[in-house]
Amino acid sequence: MSNYINTQSMQPFGVSFAKQFRLLDYDEYWVDPANARFADCDPSKAEIKCKMN
């Protein structure tokens, strides 16, 4: 990948996008697939294992 492509790929999002949405080490985050395929998952456990239906 050229340096130009690499440095310009996020340019349309502006400077604030990365500051607002980046994840730093140890930041908490969640995944919401927004569908019933993961209804069996229990997010209260320390390790989450899901089976897609």
Short mmCIF file of N, CA and C in Angstrom, two decimals:
data_model
loop_
_atom_site.label_atom_id
_atom_site.label_comp_id
_atom_site.label_asym_id
_atom_site.label_seq_id
_atom_site.Cartn_x
_atom_site.Cartn_y
_atom_site.Cartn_z
N MET A 1 0.85 -1.16 0.00
CA MET A 1 0.00 0.00 0.00
C MET A 1 0.91 1.23 0.00
N SER A 2 0.60 2.16 -0.84
CA SER A 2 1.42 3.37 -0.91
C SER A 2 1.21 4.23 0.33
N ASN A 3 2.19 5.05 0.65
CA ASN A 3 2.10 5.95 1.79
C ASN A 3 0.93 6.92 1.59
N TYR A 4 0.70 7.36 0.37
CA TYR A 4 -0.40 8.28 0.09
C TYR A 4 -1.75 7.64 0.44
N ILE A 5 -1.96 6.42 -0.03
CA ILE A 5 -3.22 5.71 0.26
C ILE A 5 -3.36 5.50 1.76
N ASN A 6 -2.29 5.08 2.40
CA ASN A 6 -2.34 4.80 3.83
C ASN A 6 -2.65 6.06 4.65
N THR A 7 -2.05 7.17 4.32
CA THR A 7 -2.26 8.39 5.10
C THR A 7 -3.55 9.09 4.74
N GLN A 8 -4.10 8.84 3.57
CA GLN A 8 -5.32 9.53 3.16
C GLN A 8 -6.59 8.71 3.39
N SER A 9 -6.48 7.46 3.81
CA SER A 9 -7.66 6.60 3.90
C SER A 9 -8.69 7.09 4.92
N MET A 10 -8.25 7.67 6.01
CA MET A 10 -9.18 8.17 7.02
C MET A 10 -9.44 9.66 6.90
N GLN A 11 -8.82 10.31 5.96
CA GLN A 11 -8.92 11.76 5.79
C GLN A 11 -10.36 12.26 5.69
N PRO A 12 -11.28 11.56 5.00
CA PRO A 12 -12.66 12.06 4.92
C PRO A 12 -13.38 12.14 6.27
N PHE A 13 -12.89 11.40 7.27
CA PHE A 13 -13.55 11.40 8.57
C PHE A 13 -13.10 12.55 9.46
N GLY A 14 -12.06 13.25 9.09
CA GLY A 14 -11.58 14.38 9.88
C GLY A 14 -10.78 13.94 11.08
N VAL A 15 -10.25 14.90 11.81
CA VAL A 15 -9.39 14.64 12.96
C VAL A 15 -10.18 14.15 14.16
N SER A 16 -11.39 14.61 14.35
CA SER A 16 -12.16 14.26 15.54
C SER A 16 -12.61 12.81 15.58
N PHE A 17 -12.74 12.15 14.43
CA PHE A 17 -13.22 10.76 14.39
C PHE A 17 -12.30 9.86 15.21
N ALA A 18 -11.01 9.90 14.94
CA ALA A 18 -10.06 9.03 15.64
C ALA A 18 -10.01 9.35 17.13
N LYS A 19 -10.05 10.61 17.49
CA LYS A 19 -10.01 10.98 18.90
C LYS A 19 -11.25 10.49 19.64
N GLN A 20 -12.40 10.54 18.99
CA GLN A 20 -13.65 10.17 19.64
C GLN A 20 -13.88 8.67 19.69
N PHE A 21 -13.48 7.93 18.64
CA PHE A 21 -13.85 6.53 18.54
C PHE A 21 -12.71 5.53 18.70
N ARG A 22 -11.49 5.98 18.89
CA ARG A 22 -10.39 5.03 19.03
C ARG A 22 -10.47 4.31 20.36
N LEU A 23 -9.95 3.09 20.39
CA LEU A 23 -9.87 2.32 21.62
C LEU A 23 -8.42 2.31 22.08
N LEU A 24 -8.22 2.63 23.34
CA LEU A 24 -6.89 2.58 23.93
C LEU A 24 -6.77 1.32 24.76
N ASP A 25 -5.56 0.95 25.12
CA ASP A 25 -5.35 -0.24 25.94
C ASP A 25 -6.25 -0.22 27.16
N TYR A 26 -6.90 -1.33 27.40
CA TYR A 26 -7.76 -1.54 28.57
C TYR A 26 -9.08 -0.77 28.53
N ASP A 27 -9.40 -0.12 27.43
CA ASP A 27 -10.72 0.50 27.32
C ASP A 27 -11.78 -0.58 27.22
N GLU A 28 -12.90 -0.36 27.86
CA GLU A 28 -14.01 -1.30 27.72
C GLU A 28 -14.75 -1.03 26.42
N TYR A 29 -15.31 -2.06 25.83
CA TYR A 29 -16.11 -1.91 24.62
C TYR A 29 -17.14 -3.03 24.58
N TRP A 30 -18.08 -2.93 23.70
CA TRP A 30 -19.09 -3.96 23.55
C TRP A 30 -19.36 -4.18 22.07
N VAL A 31 -19.90 -5.35 21.80
CA VAL A 31 -20.28 -5.71 20.43
C VAL A 31 -21.76 -5.98 20.44
N ASP A 32 -22.48 -5.32 19.58
CA ASP A 32 -23.92 -5.52 19.49
C ASP A 32 -24.25 -5.90 18.05
N PRO A 33 -24.37 -7.20 17.76
CA PRO A 33 -24.66 -7.61 16.39
C PRO A 33 -26.09 -7.30 15.96
N ALA A 34 -26.93 -6.91 16.90
CA ALA A 34 -28.30 -6.48 16.61
C ALA A 34 -29.12 -7.51 15.85
N ASN A 35 -28.93 -8.76 16.21
CA ASN A 35 -29.78 -9.79 15.61
C ASN A 35 -29.92 -10.97 16.56
N ALA A 36 -30.83 -11.83 16.29
CA ALA A 36 -31.16 -12.95 17.19
C ALA A 36 -30.16 -14.10 17.11
N ARG A 37 -29.23 -14.06 16.17
CA ARG A 37 -28.29 -15.18 16.04
C ARG A 37 -27.42 -15.35 17.28
N PHE A 38 -27.25 -14.30 18.07
CA PHE A 38 -26.42 -14.37 19.25
C PHE A 38 -27.24 -14.30 20.54
N ALA A 39 -28.49 -14.65 20.48
CA ALA A 39 -29.38 -14.56 21.64
C ALA A 39 -28.94 -15.45 22.78
N ASP A 40 -28.20 -16.53 22.50
CA ASP A 40 -27.77 -17.47 23.54
C ASP A 40 -26.55 -16.98 24.32
N CYS A 41 -25.91 -15.92 23.91
CA CYS A 41 -24.70 -15.43 24.56
C CYS A 41 -25.02 -14.82 25.93
N ASP A 42 -24.15 -15.09 26.88
CA ASP A 42 -24.31 -14.53 28.22
C ASP A 42 -23.17 -13.53 28.47
N PRO A 43 -23.41 -12.25 28.30
CA PRO A 43 -22.34 -11.26 28.43
C PRO A 43 -21.90 -11.00 29.87
N SER A 44 -22.55 -11.62 30.84
CA SER A 44 -22.16 -11.40 32.23
C SER A 44 -20.94 -12.24 32.64
N LYS A 45 -20.55 -13.19 31.79
CA LYS A 45 -19.40 -14.05 32.11
C LYS A 45 -18.09 -13.37 31.71
N ALA A 46 -17.01 -13.77 32.39
CA ALA A 46 -15.70 -13.21 32.09
C ALA A 46 -15.23 -13.58 30.69
N GLU A 47 -15.54 -14.80 30.25
CA GLU A 47 -15.21 -15.25 28.90
C GLU A 47 -16.51 -15.59 28.19
N ILE A 48 -16.71 -14.98 27.07
CA ILE A 48 -17.98 -15.17 26.35
C ILE A 48 -17.74 -16.07 25.15
N LYS A 49 -18.46 -17.14 25.09
CA LYS A 49 -18.41 -18.05 23.93
C LYS A 49 -19.81 -18.13 23.38
N CYS A 50 -19.94 -17.88 22.10
CA CYS A 50 -21.26 -17.88 21.48
C CYS A 50 -21.29 -18.87 20.32
N LYS A 51 -22.46 -19.40 20.10
CA LYS A 51 -22.67 -20.28 18.97
C LYS A 51 -23.70 -19.60 18.08
N MET A 52 -23.34 -19.36 16.85
CA MET A 52 -24.29 -18.73 15.94
C MET A 52 -25.35 -19.74 15.53
N ASN A 53 -26.58 -19.32 15.58
CA ASN A 53 -27.69 -20.19 15.18
C ASN A 53 -28.01 -20.03 13.72
#
